[in-house]
Amino acid sequence: DALVAAVLDDLAERLAARVAAAPDGAGWLVDPDDEVLDRFWRILARTILDGGDPAALQRHHPVVAGLVERMVRRGVAEDRARLAAAQITAFALGWLVFEPFLEAAAGLDPAGRAGRRRTLPAAAQRLVDAPGA
């Protein structure tokens, strides 16, 4: 647990800098080519699937905090921004970690993966633009 916590903290620190420098959109949240983000999501998902308590393993949450901050700055009420950030993060986490399952379950051709991945930032942005919709 201590090793996983240290790795998540290290990755979260690296992500915090990226989140701070990212544009107000959400495309950065679902970049399937970002190794740090991909590794962070996969370790977090594996920890949760193994029954770990993510709250005990991660001290700060820069990705979700960044989303909340951006929406609040745009005038979204904080409670609504927090819920929307959780929903957007679930969308990103689902696609980036469970993509092969989603393809199989929805009957999507894996050959179209690259094209679908290019649409993820715009889909995440729509969720940011219409929080709680």
PDB file of C-alpha atoms in Angstrom:
ATOM      1  CA  ASP A   1       0.000   0.000   0.000  1.00  0.00           C
ATOM      2  CA  ALA A   2       2.826   2.391   0.848  1.00  0.00           C
ATOM      3  CA  LEU A   3       4.492   1.766  -2.524  1.00  0.00           C
ATOM      4  CA  VAL A   4       1.230   2.284  -4.411  1.00  0.00           C
ATOM      5  CA  ALA A   5       0.597   5.469  -2.418  1.00  0.00           C
ATOM      6  CA  ALA A   6       4.079   6.760  -3.252  1.00  0.00           C
ATOM      7  CA  VAL A   7       3.619   6.023  -6.957  1.00  0.00           C
ATOM      8  CA  LEU A   8       0.177   7.681  -7.025  1.00  0.00           C
ATOM      9  CA  ASP A   9       1.578  10.721  -5.199  1.00  0.00           C
ATOM     10  CA  ASP A  10       4.448  10.988  -7.677  1.00  0.00           C
ATOM     11  CA  LEU A  11       2.109  10.714 -10.652  1.00  0.00           C
ATOM     12  CA  ALA A  12      -0.338  13.179  -9.062  1.00  0.00           C
ATOM     13  CA  GLU A  13       2.493  15.697  -8.619  1.00  0.00           C
ATOM     14  CA  ARG A  14       3.397  15.381 -12.294  1.00  0.00           C
ATOM     15  CA  LEU A  15      -0.265  15.699 -13.281  1.00  0.00           C
ATOM     16  CA  ALA A  16      -0.754  18.770 -11.084  1.00  0.00           C
ATOM     17  CA  ALA A  17       1.771  20.688 -13.163  1.00  0.00           C
ATOM     18  CA  ARG A  18       0.055  19.595 -16.378  1.00  0.00           C
ATOM     19  CA  VAL A  19      -3.389  20.483 -15.070  1.00  0.00           C
ATOM     20  CA  ALA A  20      -2.189  23.945 -14.041  1.00  0.00           C
ATOM     21  CA  ALA A  21      -0.784  24.545 -17.519  1.00  0.00           C
ATOM     22  CA  ALA A  22      -3.733  23.010 -19.401  1.00  0.00           C
ATOM     23  CA  PRO A  23      -6.306  25.116 -21.214  1.00  0.00           C
ATOM     24  CA  ASP A  24      -9.738  25.479 -19.628  1.00  0.00           C
ATOM     25  CA  GLY A  25     -11.083  22.597 -21.700  1.00  0.00           C
ATOM     26  CA  ALA A  26     -11.071  18.943 -20.726  1.00  0.00           C
ATOM     27  CA  GLY A  27      -9.177  17.444 -23.650  1.00  0.00           C
ATOM     28  CA  TRP A  28      -6.111  16.931 -21.469  1.00  0.00           C
ATOM     29  CA  LEU A  29      -8.185  14.638 -19.258  1.00  0.00           C
ATOM     30  CA  VAL A  30      -8.701  11.995 -21.921  1.00  0.00           C
ATOM     31  CA  ASP A  31      -5.445  12.078 -23.849  1.00  0.00           C
ATOM     32  CA  PRO A  32      -4.822   8.374 -24.530  1.00  0.00           C
ATOM     33  CA  ASP A  33      -1.239   9.170 -25.574  1.00  0.00           C
ATOM     34  CA  ASP A  34      -0.301  10.749 -22.237  1.00  0.00           C
ATOM     35  CA  GLU A  35       1.755   8.067 -20.462  1.00  0.00           C
ATOM     36  CA  VAL A  36       1.597   9.721 -17.033  1.00  0.00           C
ATOM     37  CA  LEU A  37      -2.176  10.106 -17.154  1.00  0.00           C
ATOM     38  CA  ASP A  38      -2.611   6.582 -18.503  1.00  0.00           C
ATOM     39  CA  ARG A  39      -0.389   5.080 -15.803  1.00  0.00           C
ATOM     40  CA  PHE A  40      -2.136   7.120 -13.098  1.00  0.00           C
ATOM     41  CA  TRP A  41      -5.625   5.963 -14.194  1.00  0.00           C
ATOM     42  CA  ARG A  42      -4.572   2.326 -14.528  1.00  0.00           C
ATOM     43  CA  ILE A  43      -2.899   2.143 -11.113  1.00  0.00           C
ATOM     44  CA  LEU A  44      -5.865   3.877  -9.510  1.00  0.00           C
ATOM     45  CA  ALA A  45      -8.339   1.531 -11.239  1.00  0.00           C
ATOM     46  CA  ARG A  46      -6.332  -1.569 -10.280  1.00  0.00           C
ATOM     47  CA  THR A  47      -6.149  -0.375  -6.674  1.00  0.00           C
ATOM     48  CA  ILE A  48      -9.908   0.133  -6.512  1.00  0.00           C
ATOM     49  CA  LEU A  49     -10.653  -3.179  -8.256  1.00  0.00           C
ATOM     50  CA  ASP A  50      -8.398  -4.935  -5.729  1.00  0.00           C
ATOM     51  CA  GLY A  51     -10.440  -3.434  -2.880  1.00  0.00           C
ATOM     52  CA  GLY A  52      -8.015  -0.674  -1.947  1.00  0.00           C
ATOM     53  CA  ASP A  53      -9.211   2.582  -0.449  1.00  0.00           C
ATOM     54  CA  PRO A  54      -8.162   5.333  -2.865  1.00  0.00           C
ATOM     55  CA  ALA A  55      -8.767   7.979  -0.206  1.00  0.00           C
ATOM     56  CA  ALA A  56      -6.113   6.325   1.949  1.00  0.00           C
ATOM     57  CA  LEU A  57      -3.650   6.014  -0.927  1.00  0.00           C
ATOM     58  CA  GLN A  58      -3.822   9.427  -2.531  1.00  0.00           C
ATOM     59  CA  ARG A  59      -3.382  12.697  -0.677  1.00  0.00           C
ATOM     60  CA  HIS A  60      -4.449  15.093  -3.404  1.00  0.00           C
ATOM     61  CA  HIS A  61      -6.498  14.873  -6.587  1.00  0.00           C
ATOM     62  CA  PRO A  62      -5.197  17.441  -9.089  1.00  0.00           C
ATOM     63  CA  VAL A  63      -7.210  16.207 -12.064  1.00  0.00           C
ATOM     64  CA  VAL A  64     -10.596  16.436 -10.368  1.00  0.00           C
ATOM     65  CA  ALA A  65      -9.635  19.591  -8.467  1.00  0.00           C
ATOM     66  CA  GLY A  66      -8.580  21.185 -11.755  1.00  0.00           C
ATOM     67  CA  LEU A  67     -11.924  20.412 -13.336  1.00  0.00           C
ATOM     68  CA  VAL A  68     -13.836  21.781 -10.349  1.00  0.00           C
ATOM     69  CA  GLU A  69     -11.737  24.944 -10.308  1.00  0.00           C
ATOM     70  CA  ARG A  70     -12.251  25.571 -14.028  1.00  0.00           C
ATOM     71  CA  MET A  71     -16.031  25.159 -13.793  1.00  0.00           C
ATOM     72  CA  VAL A  72     -16.323  27.343 -10.689  1.00  0.00           C
ATOM     73  CA  ARG A  73     -14.304  30.046 -12.476  1.00  0.00           C
ATOM     74  CA  ARG A  74     -16.896  29.869 -15.283  1.00  0.00           C
ATOM     75  CA  GLY A  75     -19.706  30.484 -12.783  1.00  0.00           C
ATOM     76  CA  VAL A  76     -20.866  26.933 -12.080  1.00  0.00           C
ATOM     77  CA  ALA A  77     -21.974  26.434  -8.455  1.00  0.00           C
ATOM     78  CA  GLU A  78     -19.337  24.503  -6.526  1.00  0.00           C
ATOM     79  CA  ASP A  79     -21.570  21.555  -5.600  1.00  0.00           C
ATOM     80  CA  ARG A  80     -22.669  21.185  -9.216  1.00  0.00           C
ATOM     81  CA  ALA A  81     -19.060  21.545 -10.399  1.00  0.00           C
ATOM     82  CA  ARG A  82     -17.940  18.779  -8.023  1.00  0.00           C
ATOM     83  CA  LEU A  83     -20.613  16.387  -9.317  1.00  0.00           C
ATOM     84  CA  ALA A  84     -19.849  17.281 -12.932  1.00  0.00           C
ATOM     85  CA  ALA A  85     -16.112  16.779 -12.322  1.00  0.00           C
ATOM     86  CA  ALA A  86     -16.827  13.324 -10.916  1.00  0.00           C
ATOM     87  CA  GLN A  87     -18.980  12.470 -13.946  1.00  0.00           C
ATOM     88  CA  ILE A  88     -16.380  13.739 -16.416  1.00  0.00           C
ATOM     89  CA  THR A  89     -13.647  11.821 -14.611  1.00  0.00           C
ATOM     90  CA  ALA A  90     -15.770   8.664 -14.743  1.00  0.00           C
ATOM     91  CA  PHE A  91     -16.161   9.140 -18.489  1.00  0.00           C
ATOM     92  CA  ALA A  92     -12.413   9.578 -18.981  1.00  0.00           C
ATOM     93  CA  LEU A  93     -11.459   6.747 -16.658  1.00  0.00           C
ATOM     94  CA  GLY A  94     -13.952   4.421 -18.293  1.00  0.00           C
ATOM     95  CA  TRP A  95     -12.697   5.046 -21.804  1.00  0.00           C
ATOM     96  CA  LEU A  96      -9.008   5.055 -21.044  1.00  0.00           C
ATOM     97  CA  VAL A  97      -8.971   2.001 -18.776  1.00  0.00           C
ATOM     98  CA  PHE A  98     -11.844  -0.131 -20.034  1.00  0.00           C
ATOM     99  CA  GLU A  99     -11.678   0.687 -23.732  1.00  0.00           C
ATOM    100  CA  PRO A 100     -11.305  -2.953 -24.916  1.00  0.00           C
ATOM    101  CA  PHE A 101     -14.349  -3.983 -22.859  1.00  0.00           C
ATOM    102  CA  LEU A 102     -16.391  -1.021 -24.116  1.00  0.00           C
ATOM    103  CA  GLU A 103     -15.519  -1.920 -27.708  1.00  0.00           C
ATOM    104  CA  ALA A 104     -16.569  -5.535 -27.213  1.00  0.00           C
ATOM    105  CA  ALA A 105     -19.740  -4.686 -25.277  1.00  0.00           C
ATOM    106  CA  ALA A 106     -20.896  -2.062 -27.781  1.00  0.00           C
ATOM    107  CA  GLY A 107     -19.829  -4.035 -30.836  1.00  0.00           C
ATOM    108  CA  LEU A 108     -17.286  -1.418 -31.877  1.00  0.00           C
ATOM    109  CA  ASP A 109     -14.546  -2.466 -34.272  1.00  0.00           C
ATOM    110  CA  PRO A 110     -11.147  -2.210 -32.514  1.00  0.00           C
ATOM    111  CA  ALA A 111      -9.741  -1.024 -35.857  1.00  0.00           C
ATOM    112  CA  GLY A 112     -11.640   2.242 -35.295  1.00  0.00           C
ATOM    113  CA  ARG A 113      -9.979   2.872 -31.932  1.00  0.00           C
ATOM    114  CA  ALA A 114      -7.656   5.627 -33.168  1.00  0.00           C
ATOM    115  CA  GLY A 115     -10.561   7.559 -34.677  1.00  0.00           C
ATOM    116  CA  ARG A 116     -12.668   7.208 -31.541  1.00  0.00           C
ATOM    117  CA  ARG A 117      -9.750   8.356 -29.398  1.00  0.00           C
ATOM    118  CA  ARG A 118      -9.538  11.560 -31.428  1.00  0.00           C
ATOM    119  CA  THR A 119     -13.168  12.297 -30.494  1.00  0.00           C
ATOM    120  CA  LEU A 120     -12.666  11.885 -26.739  1.00  0.00           C
ATOM    121  CA  PRO A 121     -11.376  15.422 -26.013  1.00  0.00           C
ATOM    122  CA  ALA A 122     -14.394  16.995 -27.749  1.00  0.00           C
ATOM    123  CA  ALA A 123     -16.776  14.670 -25.887  1.00  0.00           C
ATOM    124  CA  ALA A 124     -15.144  15.568 -22.563  1.00  0.00           C
ATOM    125  CA  GLN A 125     -15.380  19.241 -23.477  1.00  0.00           C
ATOM    126  CA  ARG A 126     -19.117  18.926 -24.086  1.00  0.00           C
ATOM    127  CA  LEU A 127     -19.473  17.540 -20.571  1.00  0.00           C
ATOM    128  CA  VAL A 128     -17.514  20.506 -19.170  1.00  0.00           C
ATOM    129  CA  ASP A 129     -19.624  22.958 -21.165  1.00  0.00           C
ATOM    130  CA  ALA A 130     -22.902  21.469 -19.890  1.00  0.00           C
ATOM    131  CA  PRO A 131     -22.168  20.379 -16.302  1.00  0.00           C
ATOM    132  CA  GLY A 132     -24.921  18.339 -14.738  1.00  0.00           C
ATOM    133  CA  ALA A 133     -26.918  18.244 -17.971  1.00  0.00           C
TER     134      ALA A 133
END
